Structures are given as structure tokens and as C-alpha cells.
Short mmCIF file of C-alpha atoms and ligand atoms in Angstrom, two decimals:
data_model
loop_
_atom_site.label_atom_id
_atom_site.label_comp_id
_atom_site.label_asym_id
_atom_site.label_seq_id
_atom_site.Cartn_x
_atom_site.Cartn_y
_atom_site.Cartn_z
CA UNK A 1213 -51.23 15.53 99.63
CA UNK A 1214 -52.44 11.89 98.59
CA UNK A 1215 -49.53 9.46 97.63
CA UNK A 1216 -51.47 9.34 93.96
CA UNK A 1217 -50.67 13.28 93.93
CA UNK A 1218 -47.41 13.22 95.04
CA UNK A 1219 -46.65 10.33 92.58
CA UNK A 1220 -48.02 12.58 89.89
CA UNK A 1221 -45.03 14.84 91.21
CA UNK A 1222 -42.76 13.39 91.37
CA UNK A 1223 -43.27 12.15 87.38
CA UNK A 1224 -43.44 15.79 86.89
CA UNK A 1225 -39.90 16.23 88.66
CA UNK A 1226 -38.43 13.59 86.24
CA UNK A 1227 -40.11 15.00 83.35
CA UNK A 1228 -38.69 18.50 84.57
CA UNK A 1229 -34.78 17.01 85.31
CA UNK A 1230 -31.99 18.54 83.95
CA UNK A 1231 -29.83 16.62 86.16
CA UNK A 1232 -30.38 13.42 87.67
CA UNK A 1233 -28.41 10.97 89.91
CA UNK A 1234 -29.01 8.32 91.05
CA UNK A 1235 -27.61 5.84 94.44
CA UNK A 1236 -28.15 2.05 94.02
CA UNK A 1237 -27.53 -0.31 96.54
CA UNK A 1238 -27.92 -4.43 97.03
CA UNK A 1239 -31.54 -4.55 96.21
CA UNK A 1240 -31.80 -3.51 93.40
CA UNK A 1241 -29.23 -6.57 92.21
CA UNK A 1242 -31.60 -8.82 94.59
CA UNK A 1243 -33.50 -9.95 91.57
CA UNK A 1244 -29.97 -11.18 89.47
CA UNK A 1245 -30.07 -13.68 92.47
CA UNK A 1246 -27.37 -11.56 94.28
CA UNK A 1247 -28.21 -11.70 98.10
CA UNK A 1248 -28.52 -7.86 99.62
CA UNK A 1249 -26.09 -7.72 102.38
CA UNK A 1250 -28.71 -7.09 105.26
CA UNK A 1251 -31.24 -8.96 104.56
CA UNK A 1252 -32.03 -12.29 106.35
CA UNK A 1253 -31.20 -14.50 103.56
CA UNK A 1254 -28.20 -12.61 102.68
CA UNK A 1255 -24.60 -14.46 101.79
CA UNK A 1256 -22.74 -12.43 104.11
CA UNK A 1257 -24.26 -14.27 107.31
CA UNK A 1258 -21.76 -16.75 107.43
CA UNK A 1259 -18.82 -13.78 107.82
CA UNK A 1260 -18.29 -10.91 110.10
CA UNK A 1261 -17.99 -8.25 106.97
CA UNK A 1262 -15.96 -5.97 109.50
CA UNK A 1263 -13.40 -8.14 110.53
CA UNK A 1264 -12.88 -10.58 107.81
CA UNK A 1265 -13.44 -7.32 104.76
CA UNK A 1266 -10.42 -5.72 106.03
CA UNK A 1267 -6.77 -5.06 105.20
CA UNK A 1268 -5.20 -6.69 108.47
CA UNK A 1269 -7.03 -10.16 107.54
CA UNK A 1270 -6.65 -10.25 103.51
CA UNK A 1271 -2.87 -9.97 105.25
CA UNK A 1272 -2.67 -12.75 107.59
CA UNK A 1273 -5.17 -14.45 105.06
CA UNK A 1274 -5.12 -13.64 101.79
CA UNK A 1275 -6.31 -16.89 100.89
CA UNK A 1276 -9.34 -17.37 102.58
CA UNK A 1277 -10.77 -13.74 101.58
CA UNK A 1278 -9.91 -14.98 98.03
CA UNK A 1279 -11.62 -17.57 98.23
CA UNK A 1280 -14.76 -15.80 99.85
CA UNK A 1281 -13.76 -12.80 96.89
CA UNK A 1282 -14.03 -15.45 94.26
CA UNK A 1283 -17.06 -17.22 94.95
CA UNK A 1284 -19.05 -13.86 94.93
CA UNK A 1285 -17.41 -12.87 91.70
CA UNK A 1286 -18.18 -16.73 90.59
CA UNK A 1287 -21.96 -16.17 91.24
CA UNK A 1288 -22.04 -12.21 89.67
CA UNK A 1289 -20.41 -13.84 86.50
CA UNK A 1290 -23.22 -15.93 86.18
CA UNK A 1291 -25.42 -13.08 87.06
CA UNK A 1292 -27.76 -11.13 84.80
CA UNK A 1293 -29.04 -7.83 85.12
CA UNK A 1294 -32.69 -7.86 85.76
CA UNK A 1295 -35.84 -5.45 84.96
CA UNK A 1296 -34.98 -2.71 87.57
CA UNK A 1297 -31.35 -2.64 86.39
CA UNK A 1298 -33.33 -1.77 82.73
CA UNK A 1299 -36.14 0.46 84.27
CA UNK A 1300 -33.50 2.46 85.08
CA UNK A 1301 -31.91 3.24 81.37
CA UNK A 1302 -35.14 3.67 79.89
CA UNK A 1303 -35.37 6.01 82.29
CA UNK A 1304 -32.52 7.50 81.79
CA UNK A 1305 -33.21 7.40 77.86
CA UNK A 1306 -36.31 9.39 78.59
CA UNK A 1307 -34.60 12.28 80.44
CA UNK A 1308 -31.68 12.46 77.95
CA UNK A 1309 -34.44 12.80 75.09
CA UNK A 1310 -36.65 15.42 76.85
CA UNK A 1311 -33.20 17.60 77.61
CA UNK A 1312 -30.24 17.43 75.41
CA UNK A 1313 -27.99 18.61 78.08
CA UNK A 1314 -29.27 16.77 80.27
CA UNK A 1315 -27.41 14.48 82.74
CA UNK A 1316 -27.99 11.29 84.25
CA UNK A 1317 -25.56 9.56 87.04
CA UNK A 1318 -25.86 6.14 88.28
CA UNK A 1319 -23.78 6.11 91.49
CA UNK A 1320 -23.63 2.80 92.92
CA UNK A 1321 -22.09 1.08 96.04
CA UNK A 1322 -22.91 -2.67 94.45
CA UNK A 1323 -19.57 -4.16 93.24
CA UNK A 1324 -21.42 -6.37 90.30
CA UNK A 1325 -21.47 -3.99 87.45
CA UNK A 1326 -24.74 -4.95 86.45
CA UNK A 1327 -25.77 -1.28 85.64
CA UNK A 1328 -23.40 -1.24 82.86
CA UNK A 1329 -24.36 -4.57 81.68
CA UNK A 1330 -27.61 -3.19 81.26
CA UNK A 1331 -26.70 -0.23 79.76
CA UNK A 1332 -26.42 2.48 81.77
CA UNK A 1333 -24.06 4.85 80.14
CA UNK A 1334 -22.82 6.55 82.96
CA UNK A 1335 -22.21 4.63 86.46
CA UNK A 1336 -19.80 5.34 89.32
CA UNK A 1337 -18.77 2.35 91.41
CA UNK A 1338 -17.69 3.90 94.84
CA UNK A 1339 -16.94 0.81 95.96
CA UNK A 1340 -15.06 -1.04 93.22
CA UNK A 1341 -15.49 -4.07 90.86
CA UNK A 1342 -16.07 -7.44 91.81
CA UNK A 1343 -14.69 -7.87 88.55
CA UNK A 1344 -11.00 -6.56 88.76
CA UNK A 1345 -7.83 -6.94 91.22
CA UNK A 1346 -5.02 -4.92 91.92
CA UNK A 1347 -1.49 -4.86 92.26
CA UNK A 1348 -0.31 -2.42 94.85
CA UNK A 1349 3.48 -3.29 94.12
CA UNK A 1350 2.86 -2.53 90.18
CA UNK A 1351 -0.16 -0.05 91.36
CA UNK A 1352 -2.24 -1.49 88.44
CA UNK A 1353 -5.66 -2.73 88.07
CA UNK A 1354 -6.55 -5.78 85.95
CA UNK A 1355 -9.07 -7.55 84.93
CA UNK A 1356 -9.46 -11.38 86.39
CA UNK A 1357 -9.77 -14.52 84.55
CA UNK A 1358 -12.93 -16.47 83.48
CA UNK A 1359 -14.38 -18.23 86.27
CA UNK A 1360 -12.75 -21.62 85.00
CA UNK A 1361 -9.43 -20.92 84.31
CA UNK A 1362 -9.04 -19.12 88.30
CA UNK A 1363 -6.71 -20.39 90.91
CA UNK A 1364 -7.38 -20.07 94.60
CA UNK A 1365 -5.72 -16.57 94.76
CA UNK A 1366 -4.64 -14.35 92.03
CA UNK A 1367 -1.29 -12.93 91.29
CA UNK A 1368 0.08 -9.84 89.26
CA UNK A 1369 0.72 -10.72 85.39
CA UNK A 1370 3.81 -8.10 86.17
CA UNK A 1371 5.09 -9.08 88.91
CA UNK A 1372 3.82 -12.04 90.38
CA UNK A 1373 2.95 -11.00 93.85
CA UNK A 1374 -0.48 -11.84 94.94
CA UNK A 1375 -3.06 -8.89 94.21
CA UNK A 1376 -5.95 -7.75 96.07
CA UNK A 1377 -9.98 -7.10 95.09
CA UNK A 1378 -10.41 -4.03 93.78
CA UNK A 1379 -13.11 -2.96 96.08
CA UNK A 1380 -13.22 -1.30 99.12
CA UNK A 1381 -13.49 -2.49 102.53
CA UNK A 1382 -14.45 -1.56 106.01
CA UNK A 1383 -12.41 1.11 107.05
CA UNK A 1384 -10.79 2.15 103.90
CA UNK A 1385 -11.09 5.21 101.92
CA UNK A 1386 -13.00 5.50 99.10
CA UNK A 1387 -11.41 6.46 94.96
CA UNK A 1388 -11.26 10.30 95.86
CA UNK A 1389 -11.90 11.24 92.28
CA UNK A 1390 -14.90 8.54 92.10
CA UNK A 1391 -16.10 10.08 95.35
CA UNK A 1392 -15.99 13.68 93.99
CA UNK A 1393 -17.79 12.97 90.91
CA UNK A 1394 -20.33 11.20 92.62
CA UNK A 1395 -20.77 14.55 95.20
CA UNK A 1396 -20.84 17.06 92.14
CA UNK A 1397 -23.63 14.77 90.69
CA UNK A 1398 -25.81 15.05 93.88
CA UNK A 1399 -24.58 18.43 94.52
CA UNK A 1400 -25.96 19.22 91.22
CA UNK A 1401 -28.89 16.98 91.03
CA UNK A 1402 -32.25 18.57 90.65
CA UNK A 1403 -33.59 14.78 91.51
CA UNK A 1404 -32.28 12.35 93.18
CA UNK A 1405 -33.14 8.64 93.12
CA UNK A 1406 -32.18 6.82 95.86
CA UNK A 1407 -32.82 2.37 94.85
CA UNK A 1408 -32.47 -0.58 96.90
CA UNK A 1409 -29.72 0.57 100.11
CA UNK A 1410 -30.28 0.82 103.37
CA UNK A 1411 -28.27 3.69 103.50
CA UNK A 1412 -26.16 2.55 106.28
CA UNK A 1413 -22.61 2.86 104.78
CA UNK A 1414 -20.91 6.13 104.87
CA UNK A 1415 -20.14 8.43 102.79
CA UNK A 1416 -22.12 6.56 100.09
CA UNK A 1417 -25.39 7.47 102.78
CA UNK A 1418 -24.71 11.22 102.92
CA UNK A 1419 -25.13 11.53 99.12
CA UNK A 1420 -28.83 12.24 98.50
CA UNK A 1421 -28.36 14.54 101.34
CA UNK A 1422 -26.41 16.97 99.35
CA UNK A 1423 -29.31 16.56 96.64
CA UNK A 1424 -31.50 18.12 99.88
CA UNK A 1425 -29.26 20.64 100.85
CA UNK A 1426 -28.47 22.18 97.23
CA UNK A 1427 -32.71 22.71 96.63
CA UNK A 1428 -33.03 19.37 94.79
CA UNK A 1429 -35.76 16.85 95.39
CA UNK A 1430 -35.07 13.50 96.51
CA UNK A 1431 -36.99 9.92 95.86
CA UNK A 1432 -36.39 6.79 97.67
CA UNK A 1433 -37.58 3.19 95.76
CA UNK A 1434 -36.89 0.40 98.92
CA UNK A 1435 -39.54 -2.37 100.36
CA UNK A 1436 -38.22 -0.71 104.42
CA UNK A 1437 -37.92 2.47 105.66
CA UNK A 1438 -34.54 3.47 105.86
CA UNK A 1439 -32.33 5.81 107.50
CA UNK A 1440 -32.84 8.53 104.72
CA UNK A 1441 -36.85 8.12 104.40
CA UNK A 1442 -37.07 10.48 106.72
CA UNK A 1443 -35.11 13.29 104.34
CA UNK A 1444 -36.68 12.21 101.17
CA UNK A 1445 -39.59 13.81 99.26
CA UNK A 1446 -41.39 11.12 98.49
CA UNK A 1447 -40.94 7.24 99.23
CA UNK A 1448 -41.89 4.30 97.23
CA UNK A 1449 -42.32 1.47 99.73
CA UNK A 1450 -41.83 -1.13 96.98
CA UNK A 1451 -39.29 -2.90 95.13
CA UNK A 1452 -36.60 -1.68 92.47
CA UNK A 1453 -38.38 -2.39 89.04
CA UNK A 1454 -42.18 -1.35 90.51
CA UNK A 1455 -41.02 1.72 91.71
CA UNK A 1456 -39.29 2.83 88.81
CA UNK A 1457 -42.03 1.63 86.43
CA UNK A 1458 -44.77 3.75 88.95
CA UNK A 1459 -42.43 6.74 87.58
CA UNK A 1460 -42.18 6.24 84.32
CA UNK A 1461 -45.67 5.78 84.25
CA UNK A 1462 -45.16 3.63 81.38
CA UNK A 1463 -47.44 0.84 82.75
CA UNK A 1464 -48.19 -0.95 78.91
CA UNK A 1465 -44.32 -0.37 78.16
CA UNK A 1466 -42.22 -1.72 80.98
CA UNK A 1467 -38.99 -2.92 80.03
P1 NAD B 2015 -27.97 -3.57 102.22
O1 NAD B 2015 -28.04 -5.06 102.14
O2 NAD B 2015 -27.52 -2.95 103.48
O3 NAD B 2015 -29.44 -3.01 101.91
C1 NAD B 2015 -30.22 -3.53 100.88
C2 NAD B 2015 -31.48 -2.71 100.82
O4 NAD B 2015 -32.24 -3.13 99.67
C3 NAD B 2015 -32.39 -2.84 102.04
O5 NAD B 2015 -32.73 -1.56 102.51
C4 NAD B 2015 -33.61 -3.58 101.50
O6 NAD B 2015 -34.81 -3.16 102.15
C5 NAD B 2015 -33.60 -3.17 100.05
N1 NAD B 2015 -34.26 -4.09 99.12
C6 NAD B 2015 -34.49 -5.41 99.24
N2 NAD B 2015 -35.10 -5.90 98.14
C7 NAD B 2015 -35.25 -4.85 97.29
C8 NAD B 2015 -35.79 -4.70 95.98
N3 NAD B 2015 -36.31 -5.75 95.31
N4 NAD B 2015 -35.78 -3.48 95.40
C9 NAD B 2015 -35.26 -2.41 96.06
N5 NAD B 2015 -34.73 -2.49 97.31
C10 NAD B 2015 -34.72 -3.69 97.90
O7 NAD B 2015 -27.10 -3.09 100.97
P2 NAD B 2015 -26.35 -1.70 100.71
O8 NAD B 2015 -27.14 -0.57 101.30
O9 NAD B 2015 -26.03 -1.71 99.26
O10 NAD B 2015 -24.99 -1.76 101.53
C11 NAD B 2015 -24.24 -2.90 101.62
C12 NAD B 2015 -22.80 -2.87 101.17
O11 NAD B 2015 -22.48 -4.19 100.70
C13 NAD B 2015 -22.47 -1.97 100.02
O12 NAD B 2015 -21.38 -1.26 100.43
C14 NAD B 2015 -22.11 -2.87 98.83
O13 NAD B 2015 -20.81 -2.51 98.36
C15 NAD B 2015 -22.02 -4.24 99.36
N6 NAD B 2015 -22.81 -5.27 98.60
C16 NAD B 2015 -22.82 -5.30 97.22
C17 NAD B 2015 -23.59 -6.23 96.53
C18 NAD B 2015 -23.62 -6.24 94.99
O14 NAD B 2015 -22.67 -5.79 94.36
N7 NAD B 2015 -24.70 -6.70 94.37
C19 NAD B 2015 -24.35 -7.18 97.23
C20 NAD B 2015 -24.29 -7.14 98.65
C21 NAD B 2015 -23.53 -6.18 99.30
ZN1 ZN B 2016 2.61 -6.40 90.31
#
């Protein structure tokens, strides 16, 4: 089958969906101006994510992972989200309106919550909010201050003690009831889109795979092959906002 014929396909797949979910990684926030965390020019080359992205060092420095916290949630602040961010709700807009029922899950491993900026109405972060802390004396999550009125670490309103990001680093478990919503979406999926990861962190990676295993069909959006490509129906070699407007095949109507 020609790529044009199995593009054609996989438009008829999405037309077809009752369920969808979707897996977003880094790229597709590359265009907001946030750096993927693989890529050659990404921020994280100046850091060893799996020593310095851990419990034991936020302990014997909480301040300098702070610090490194808060100047990523500094730059997503000023971040917007970008044209594949809104590919993606109009697609999801045009499955909702060709099913009633239908569903549509953005599951996400990017900490920026640019999907719901844009609109997405239903998104799963399994790896937490750049956006929030959390007390684990108190055991409450909370929102942190605008950029300007931060300090170099941030403490619980309750309590006092310093708090920690509420996302997810190396080694640690993921939000067991965010993890099994995100497998019952793939589980369930009759396509899967997989956008912008390089499907390297687990158990995030073995979610399109359930899409495979339960009889659903599974397309990957990424400029590189990636550890899934080989497992995927059909692969758009090509960035996050061209891919999705190839399926929408709404060339004189991209958002
Ligand atoms: P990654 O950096 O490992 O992979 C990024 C992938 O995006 C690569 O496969 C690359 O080929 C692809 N890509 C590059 N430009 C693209 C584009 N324009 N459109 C579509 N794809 C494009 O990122 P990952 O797989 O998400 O895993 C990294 C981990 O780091 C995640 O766990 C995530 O939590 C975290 N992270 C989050 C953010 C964010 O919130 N924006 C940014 C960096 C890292
Ligand atoms: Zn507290």
C-alpha cells in the first residue's frame, strides 16, 4: 500500500473512531519554545535528569532543584500553546461531532499543561504539573504563585514546610488512578495517536501498545523513528501540527 493510501486510512479510521486517545510527548510543546528533552538543543543538557530529578537530591538539595523547577515553570508561564496543541481539539471536535458517544483522551507525559490551555477537554498528565507543588506533611496540592511574586523555594500555606513539584521523577511511581485511566483509554481505543515522544519513558511507552493488543489501530506523528514505529500502523515522519493537519485533511482550514 502507497503512503497516499494508507493516509487515506487512516482518515477513514478517525472518521470511523468511537474512541480515541491520544499520548503527547515534548515535541509537540517544541513549537511554545519549550525544549524536548532529547533533542540536541534541549534545556536538560546542562543536568543529569536521573540523578539530579530524584527524591534523594530534592533532599540534600531542595534548593537547587527549585531553582532548576522554577525556571522551567518561569519559561512554560510565558509559554503559549501552539498550532499542533490546536490541531489536536479540532480534531477532537470533529470526532465528538461525527459520534455523540464518542470519546477522546489526551494522555500526556509533558508537565506544561498546554493541552488544556488550548482546549482540550479531556487531558491526563501522568507526569504532573509544572504548575502546582505539594505538601507531603499536609498531603495537599497547590497551586504556585505568579512568576514575580516567587521565592527561591516554596513552602506550604498550611504548614510552612517546604513543598515539592508536583511531578514525577525518575524512579517514582506514577498517580495510580491517572495511570489507570490513561490504560482504560488505550485499552479501549479504537485509534491511537501517538505525538511528539520518543517513547523512551516507561509505563507512559507501553500505552499505545495496549491500543495494539486490544484490535485498535495505532498512528505515530514524530520527525524520528522511535521505539514504537515499529508497532504502529502507520507513521507520519513529520512534525506535530503537519501531521495532524495531513489527517484532518482539512488543508484550506488549519487551525
Ligand atoms: P523526548 O525529548 O524524549 O522526545 C521528544 C520527541 O519529540 C522526539 O522523539 C522528537 O523526535 C520529537 N519531536 C521533535 N520535534 C517535534 C515536532 N515538532 N513535532 C512532533 N514531534 C517532535 O520527550 P518525551 O518522550 O516527552 O519524554 C521526556 C520526558 O521529559 C517526559 O517524561 C516529560 O515529562 C518530560 N518533559 C516535558 C516537557 C514539557 O512539559 N513540555 C519538556 C521536556 C521534557
Ligand atoms: Zn503543609
Amino acid at each position: 500500500m502507497t503512503y497516499a493510501e494508507r493516509l487515506t486510512l487512516a482518515r477513514t479510521w478517525l472518521r470511523d473512531a468511537r474512541h480515541v486517545a491520544v499520548l503527547t510527548g515534548a515535541g509537540i510543546s517544541k513549537a511554545s519554545g519549550i525544549p524536548t528533552f532529547r533533542d540536541a538543543d534541549g534545556a536538560w543538557q546542562h543536568i543529569d535528569p536521573h540523578t539530579f530529578l530524584t527524591v534523594r537530591n530534592f533532599q540534600a538539595h531542595p534548593a537547587d532543584v527549585w531553582a532548576w523547577h522554577l525556571a522551567k515553570y518561569r519559561l512554560i508561564r510565558a509559554a503559549d500553546p501552539n498550532s499542533g496543541h490546536r490541531a489536536l481539539v479540532t480534531l477532537e471536535t470533529q470526532v465528538r461531532s461525527a459520534c455523540p458517544d464518542a470519546t477522546f483522551t489526551v494522555v500526556t507525559q509533558n508537565i506544561d499543561g498546554l493541552h488544556q490551555a488550548a482546549g482540550s477537554a479531556h487531558v491526563l498528565e501522568l507526569h504532573g504539573s509544572v504548575h502546582e507543588a505539594r505538601c507531603e506533611r499536609c498531603e495537599v496540592a497547590f497551586a504556585l504563585p505568579d512568576p514575580d511574586e516567587l521565592g527561591t523555594v516554596i513552602h506550604c500555606p498550611a504548614c510552612g514546610r517546604i513543598s515539592r513539584p508536583q511531578v514525577v521523577w525518575f524512579s517514582e511511581l506514577l498517580d495510580p488512578e491517572v495511570l489507570g485511566a490513561a490504560t482504560r483509554a488505550f485499552e479501549r481505543a479504537d485509534v491511537t495517536l501517538v505525538i511528539g515522544t520518543s517513547a523512551l519513558v516507561y509505563p507512559a511507552a507501553n500505552l499505545p501498545r495496549l491500543t495494539s493488543r486490544e484490535g485498535g489501530v495505532v498512528i505515530e506523528i514524530n520527525p524520528d523513528v522511535t521505539d514504537l514505529t515499529a508497532s504502529c500502523d502507520l507513521s507520519l515522519r513529520c512534525g506535530a501540527h503537519e501531521g495532524l493537519t495531513l489527517l484532518l485533511g482539512l488543508l484550506g482550514n488549519a487551525p
